[in-house]
Coordinates of C-alpha atoms and ligand atoms in Angstrom, one line a residue:
M1 CA 0.0 0.0 0.0
K2 CA 1.3 3.4 -0.9
L3 CA 1.0 5.9 1.8
L4 CA 1.6 9.3 0.0
E5 CA 0.0 8.8 -3.4
N6 CA 0.0 12.1 -5.3
K7 CA 1.2 14.2 -2.4
V8 CA 3.9 16.8 -2.9
A9 CA 6.9 16.6 -0.7
I10 CA 10.0 18.8 -0.3
V11 CA 13.2 17.4 1.1
T12 CA 16.2 19.8 1.8
G13 CA 19.7 18.4 1.4
A14 CA 18.8 15.3 -0.4
A15 CA 21.7 14.7 -2.9
R16 CA 23.2 12.2 -0.5
G17 CA 22.9 10.6 2.9
I18 CA 19.7 10.7 5.0
G19 CA 18.0 13.1 2.6
E20 CA 18.5 10.9 -0.3
G21 CA 17.1 8.0 1.6
I22 CA 14.1 10.1 2.6
A23 CA 13.4 11.4 -1.0
T24 CA 13.6 7.8 -2.3
K25 CA 11.3 6.4 0.4
L26 CA 8.6 9.2 -0.1
A27 CA 8.8 8.7 -3.9
E28 CA 8.4 4.9 -3.5
H29 CA 5.2 5.7 -1.6
G30 CA 3.8 7.8 -4.5
A31 CA 4.9 11.3 -3.5
H32 CA 6.1 13.8 -6.1
V33 CA 9.4 15.1 -4.7
A34 CA 11.2 18.4 -5.0
F35 CA 14.6 18.3 -3.3
T36 CA 17.6 20.6 -2.8
Y37 CA 21.4 20.4 -2.6
V38 CA 23.9 23.2 -2.2
S39 CA 27.4 22.3 -3.5
E40 CA 28.5 22.2 -7.1
G41 CA 30.1 18.9 -6.4
S42 CA 26.7 17.3 -5.7
A43 CA 25.1 18.4 -9.0
Q44 CA 25.6 15.1 -10.7
K45 CA 24.4 13.1 -7.7
A46 CA 21.3 15.3 -7.6
A47 CA 20.6 14.8 -11.4
D48 CA 21.0 11.1 -10.9
L49 CA 18.6 11.1 -8.0
E50 CA 16.0 13.1 -10.0
E51 CA 16.1 10.4 -12.7
K52 CA 15.9 7.6 -10.1
L53 CA 12.8 9.2 -8.6
K54 CA 11.1 9.8 -11.9
A55 CA 11.7 6.1 -12.7
L56 CA 9.5 5.3 -9.8
G57 CA 6.7 7.0 -11.6
V58 CA 6.5 10.3 -9.8
N59 CA 7.4 13.9 -10.7
A60 CA 10.8 14.9 -9.3
K61 CA 13.0 18.0 -9.5
A62 CA 16.4 18.9 -8.1
Y63 CA 17.1 22.5 -7.1
R64 CA 20.4 24.0 -6.1
S65 CA 19.2 26.1 -3.2
N66 CA 21.0 27.2 0.0
A67 CA 18.6 26.4 2.9
G68 CA 20.5 29.0 5.0
S69 CA 19.3 31.8 2.7
F70 CA 15.8 33.2 3.3
E71 CA 15.6 34.6 -0.3
E72 CA 16.7 31.3 -1.9
C73 CA 14.1 29.3 0.1
E74 CA 11.4 31.8 -0.9
T75 CA 12.3 31.4 -4.6
F76 CA 12.5 27.6 -4.2
V77 CA 9.2 27.1 -2.6
N78 CA 7.5 29.6 -5.0
D79 CA 8.8 27.5 -7.8
V80 CA 7.7 24.2 -6.3
V81 CA 4.2 25.6 -5.8
K82 CA 4.1 26.8 -9.5
T83 CA 5.5 23.5 -10.8
F84 CA 3.9 20.9 -8.5
G85 CA 0.7 22.8 -7.4
T86 CA 1.2 22.7 -3.6
V87 CA 3.3 21.4 -0.8
D88 CA 1.9 18.7 1.5
V89 CA 5.1 17.6 3.2
C90 CA 8.3 19.5 4.1
V91 CA 11.3 17.6 5.4
N92 CA 13.9 20.1 6.8
N93 CA 16.9 17.8 6.6
A94 CA 19.8 19.9 5.3
G95 CA 22.5 20.2 7.9
I96 CA 26.3 20.4 8.5
S97 CA 28.6 19.9 11.5
K98 CA 31.8 21.9 12.2
D99 CA 32.9 20.3 15.4
N100 CA 35.4 21.9 17.7
L101 CA 35.9 22.4 21.5
L102 CA 34.6 25.8 22.5
L103 CA 38.1 27.1 23.2
R104 CA 38.8 26.7 19.5
L105 CA 35.4 27.3 18.1
S106 CA 35.4 30.5 15.9
P107 CA 32.5 32.8 15.5
D108 CA 32.4 31.9 11.8
Q109 CA 32.1 28.2 12.6
W110 CA 29.4 28.9 15.1
D111 CA 27.4 31.1 12.7
D112 CA 27.7 28.6 9.7
V113 CA 26.2 25.8 11.8
I114 CA 23.4 27.9 13.3
L115 CA 22.5 29.4 9.8
T116 CA 22.5 26.1 7.9
N117 CA 20.9 23.9 10.6
L118 CA 18.5 26.2 12.5
K119 CA 17.8 29.3 10.5
S120 CA 17.1 27.0 7.5
V121 CA 14.3 25.5 9.3
Y122 CA 12.7 28.9 10.0
N123 CA 13.4 29.9 6.3
M124 CA 11.6 26.8 4.9
T125 CA 8.8 26.5 7.4
K126 CA 7.9 30.2 6.9
Q127 CA 7.4 29.5 3.2
V128 CA 5.7 26.1 3.2
I129 CA 3.0 27.0 5.7
R130 CA 1.3 29.3 3.1
P131 CA 0.3 26.5 0.7
M132 CA -0.4 24.2 3.7
M133 CA -2.7 26.7 5.3
K134 CA -4.5 27.1 2.0
A135 CA -4.9 23.3 1.7
K136 CA -5.8 23.1 5.5
S137 CA -3.3 20.3 5.9
G138 CA 0.4 19.6 6.0
S139 CA 3.2 17.7 7.7
I140 CA 6.5 19.3 8.6
I141 CA 9.4 17.1 9.7
N142 CA 12.6 18.7 11.1
M143 CA 15.8 16.8 11.4
S144 CA 17.2 17.3 14.9
S145 CA 19.7 14.9 16.5
I146 CA 20.2 12.9 19.7
I147 CA 23.1 15.4 20.3
G148 CA 20.5 18.2 20.5
I149 CA 18.8 16.3 23.4
K150 CA 21.9 15.1 25.2
G151 CA 24.8 17.4 24.2
N152 CA 28.3 16.2 23.3
A153 CA 31.7 17.6 24.0
G154 CA 33.1 19.3 20.9
Q155 CA 29.7 19.7 19.3
S156 CA 28.3 22.8 21.2
S157 CA 27.2 24.6 18.0
Y158 CA 25.7 21.5 16.5
A159 CA 23.9 20.6 19.7
A160 CA 22.6 24.2 20.1
S161 CA 21.3 24.2 16.5
K162 CA 19.6 20.8 16.9
A163 CA 18.1 21.7 20.4
G164 CA 16.8 24.9 18.8
I165 CA 15.0 22.9 16.2
I166 CA 13.2 21.1 19.0
G167 CA 11.9 24.3 20.5
F168 CA 10.9 25.6 17.1
T169 CA 9.1 22.3 16.3
K170 CA 7.1 22.4 19.5
S171 CA 6.1 26.0 19.0
I172 CA 5.0 25.6 15.4
A173 CA 2.9 22.6 16.4
L174 CA 1.1 24.8 18.9
E175 CA 0.7 27.7 16.4
L176 CA -0.6 25.6 13.5
G177 CA -2.3 22.6 15.0
S178 CA -5.7 24.3 14.6
R179 CA -4.9 24.5 10.8
N180 CA -4.3 20.8 10.6
I181 CA -0.6 21.3 10.1
R182 CA 1.5 18.9 12.0
C183 CA 5.2 19.6 13.0
N184 CA 7.4 17.0 14.4
A185 CA 11.1 16.3 14.8
I186 CA 13.3 13.3 14.4
A187 CA 16.4 12.9 16.5
P188 CA 18.7 10.3 14.8
G189 CA 21.5 8.7 16.7
F190 CA 24.6 7.7 14.7
I191 CA 23.6 7.0 11.1
E192 CA 26.1 5.8 8.5
T193 CA 26.6 8.8 6.1
D194 CA 29.4 11.2 4.9
M195 CA 28.7 13.2 8.0
T196 CA 29.7 10.3 10.3
H197 CA 32.6 8.9 8.1
Y198 CA 34.9 9.3 11.2
L199 CA 33.0 6.3 12.8
K200 CA 34.7 4.0 10.4
E201 CA 38.2 5.4 10.8
G202 CA 40.4 3.3 13.1
N203 CA 38.6 2.4 16.2
A204 CA 36.8 5.8 16.5
G205 CA 33.3 4.3 16.4
D206 CA 33.9 1.5 18.9
D207 CA 33.3 3.7 22.0
F208 CA 30.0 4.8 20.6
L209 CA 29.0 1.3 19.6
K210 CA 29.3 0.2 23.2
K211 CA 26.7 2.8 24.1
I212 CA 24.2 1.6 21.6
P213 CA 21.9 -1.2 23.0
L214 CA 21.1 -2.5 19.5
G215 CA 24.8 -2.8 18.8
R216 CA 25.1 -1.1 15.5
F217 CA 24.9 2.3 13.7
G218 CA 21.7 3.2 12.0
K219 CA 20.9 3.1 8.3
T220 CA 19.5 6.0 6.2
E221 CA 16.4 3.8 5.4
E222 CA 15.6 3.6 9.1
I223 CA 15.3 7.4 9.3
A224 CA 13.4 7.5 6.0
N225 CA 10.8 5.0 7.4
T226 CA 10.2 7.2 10.5
T227 CA 9.9 10.2 8.2
L228 CA 7.3 8.4 6.0
F229 CA 5.4 7.5 9.2
L230 CA 5.3 11.1 10.3
A231 CA 4.6 12.4 6.8
S232 CA 1.6 10.2 6.1
D233 CA -1.7 9.6 7.8
M234 CA 0.0 6.8 9.8
G235 CA 1.2 9.7 12.0
S236 CA -2.0 11.7 11.9
Y237 CA -2.4 12.2 15.6
L238 CA 1.3 13.2 16.2
T239 CA 2.4 16.8 16.5
G240 CA 5.0 18.6 18.5
Q241 CA 6.9 15.3 19.2
V242 CA 10.5 14.3 18.9
L243 CA 11.1 10.7 17.9
S244 CA 14.6 9.5 18.8
V245 CA 15.7 7.0 16.2
C246 CA 19.0 6.0 17.8
G247 CA 19.1 2.3 18.6
G248 CA 18.6 3.2 22.3
L249 CA 21.9 5.2 22.3
N250 CA 22.8 6.6 25.7
I251 CA 25.6 9.1 25.6
Ligands
NDP301 P1 25.4 14.5 4.8 O1 26.6 15.4 5.1 O2 25.6 13.1 4.3 O3 24.4 15.2 3.8 C1 24.0 16.5 4.1 C2 23.1 17.1 3.0 O4 22.7 18.4 3.4 C3 23.8 17.2 1.6 O5 22.9 16.8 0.6 C4 24.1 18.7 1.6 O6 24.2 19.2 0.2 C5 22.9 19.3 2.3 N1 23.2 20.6 2.7 C6 24.2 21.0 3.6 N2 24.1 22.4 3.7 C7 23.1 22.8 2.9 C8 22.5 24.0 2.6 N3 23.0 25.2 3.2 N4 21.5 24.1 1.8 C9 20.9 23.0 1.3 N5 21.5 21.7 1.5 C10 22.5 21.7 2.3 O7 24.5 14.5 6.2 P2 23.5 13.4 6.8 O8 22.7 12.8 5.7 O9 24.3 12.5 7.7 O10 22.6 14.3 7.7 C11 21.3 14.8 7.3 C12 20.6 15.5 8.4 O11 20.5 14.6 9.5 C13 21.4 16.7 8.9 O12 20.6 17.7 9.4 C14 22.2 16.1 10.2 O13 22.5 17.1 11.1 C15 21.1 15.1 10.7 N6 21.7 14.0 11.5 C16 22.6 13.1 11.0 C17 23.1 12.1 11.8 C18 24.0 11.1 11.3 O14 24.5 10.3 12.1 N7 24.4 11.1 10.0 C19 22.7 12.0 13.2 C20 21.7 13.1 13.6 C21 21.3 14.0 12.8 P3 25.5 19.0 -0.7 O15 25.4 17.5 -1.1 O16 25.2 19.8 -1.8 O17 26.7 19.3 0.1

């Protein structure tokens, strides 16, 4: 059974990693997907993904759009509404990490992480609620992190951005519940992607593995499955929630 037949979904940061897994999963379930990437180096991957999604029988379009730029998000969402008709689901997934102990953390590093991870969620949500309010329905899913709940030495900017997403998510759920717009967050643990490449270098991942009751790192598809649940009517009575998808990780 397809759970998102003919719905229109946006996924930010989907040329690779978790975003790619989410875009694929939503398309497999019948959603038309507009997705973004930001770096020139990901242009080919984005074009390949667009073709892969279209082969699943849905409309798909890749956009090079910086989620940290309010203006670019406005242009992007306007184009999606013009091309696809509306926005039913928005997955704010784009994110970066620039890890450093606070003693060494520069103002630029701090600003980059907050802009890309947190302001991006404001930028996109502000745009997508217009078509959602018109349709009197919508599901917004924000990618937080278990680090935003628990904190982690050397990740203060990342943790702050991801904790900020949780506060934003809960507030938007309160603001827009009466319009039938749901807003939830996912807090992944350690998922195998480019962002966590260090887990496979030497024994770096071993300490973390010991803290994961399920005894392994997560897969992008496991975050995609949770996203599908929240995006579809399977999650119709959930809003303002944070789902930790982390194998029970206790850091
Ligand atoms: P990756 O580094 O593998 O991919 C990040 C994606 O985000 C890329 O497609 C990248 O685009 C895109 N992106 C980065 N900056 C921007 C921007 N300014 N505008 C638009 N797109 C942007 O990361 P993951 O897949 O691992 O992470 C995805 C999300 O999940 C992030 O928010 C991350 O914080 C979160 N997360 C990840 C965890 C993990 O263990 N991997 C754990 C918890 C949370 P491009 O390809 O063009 O560079």
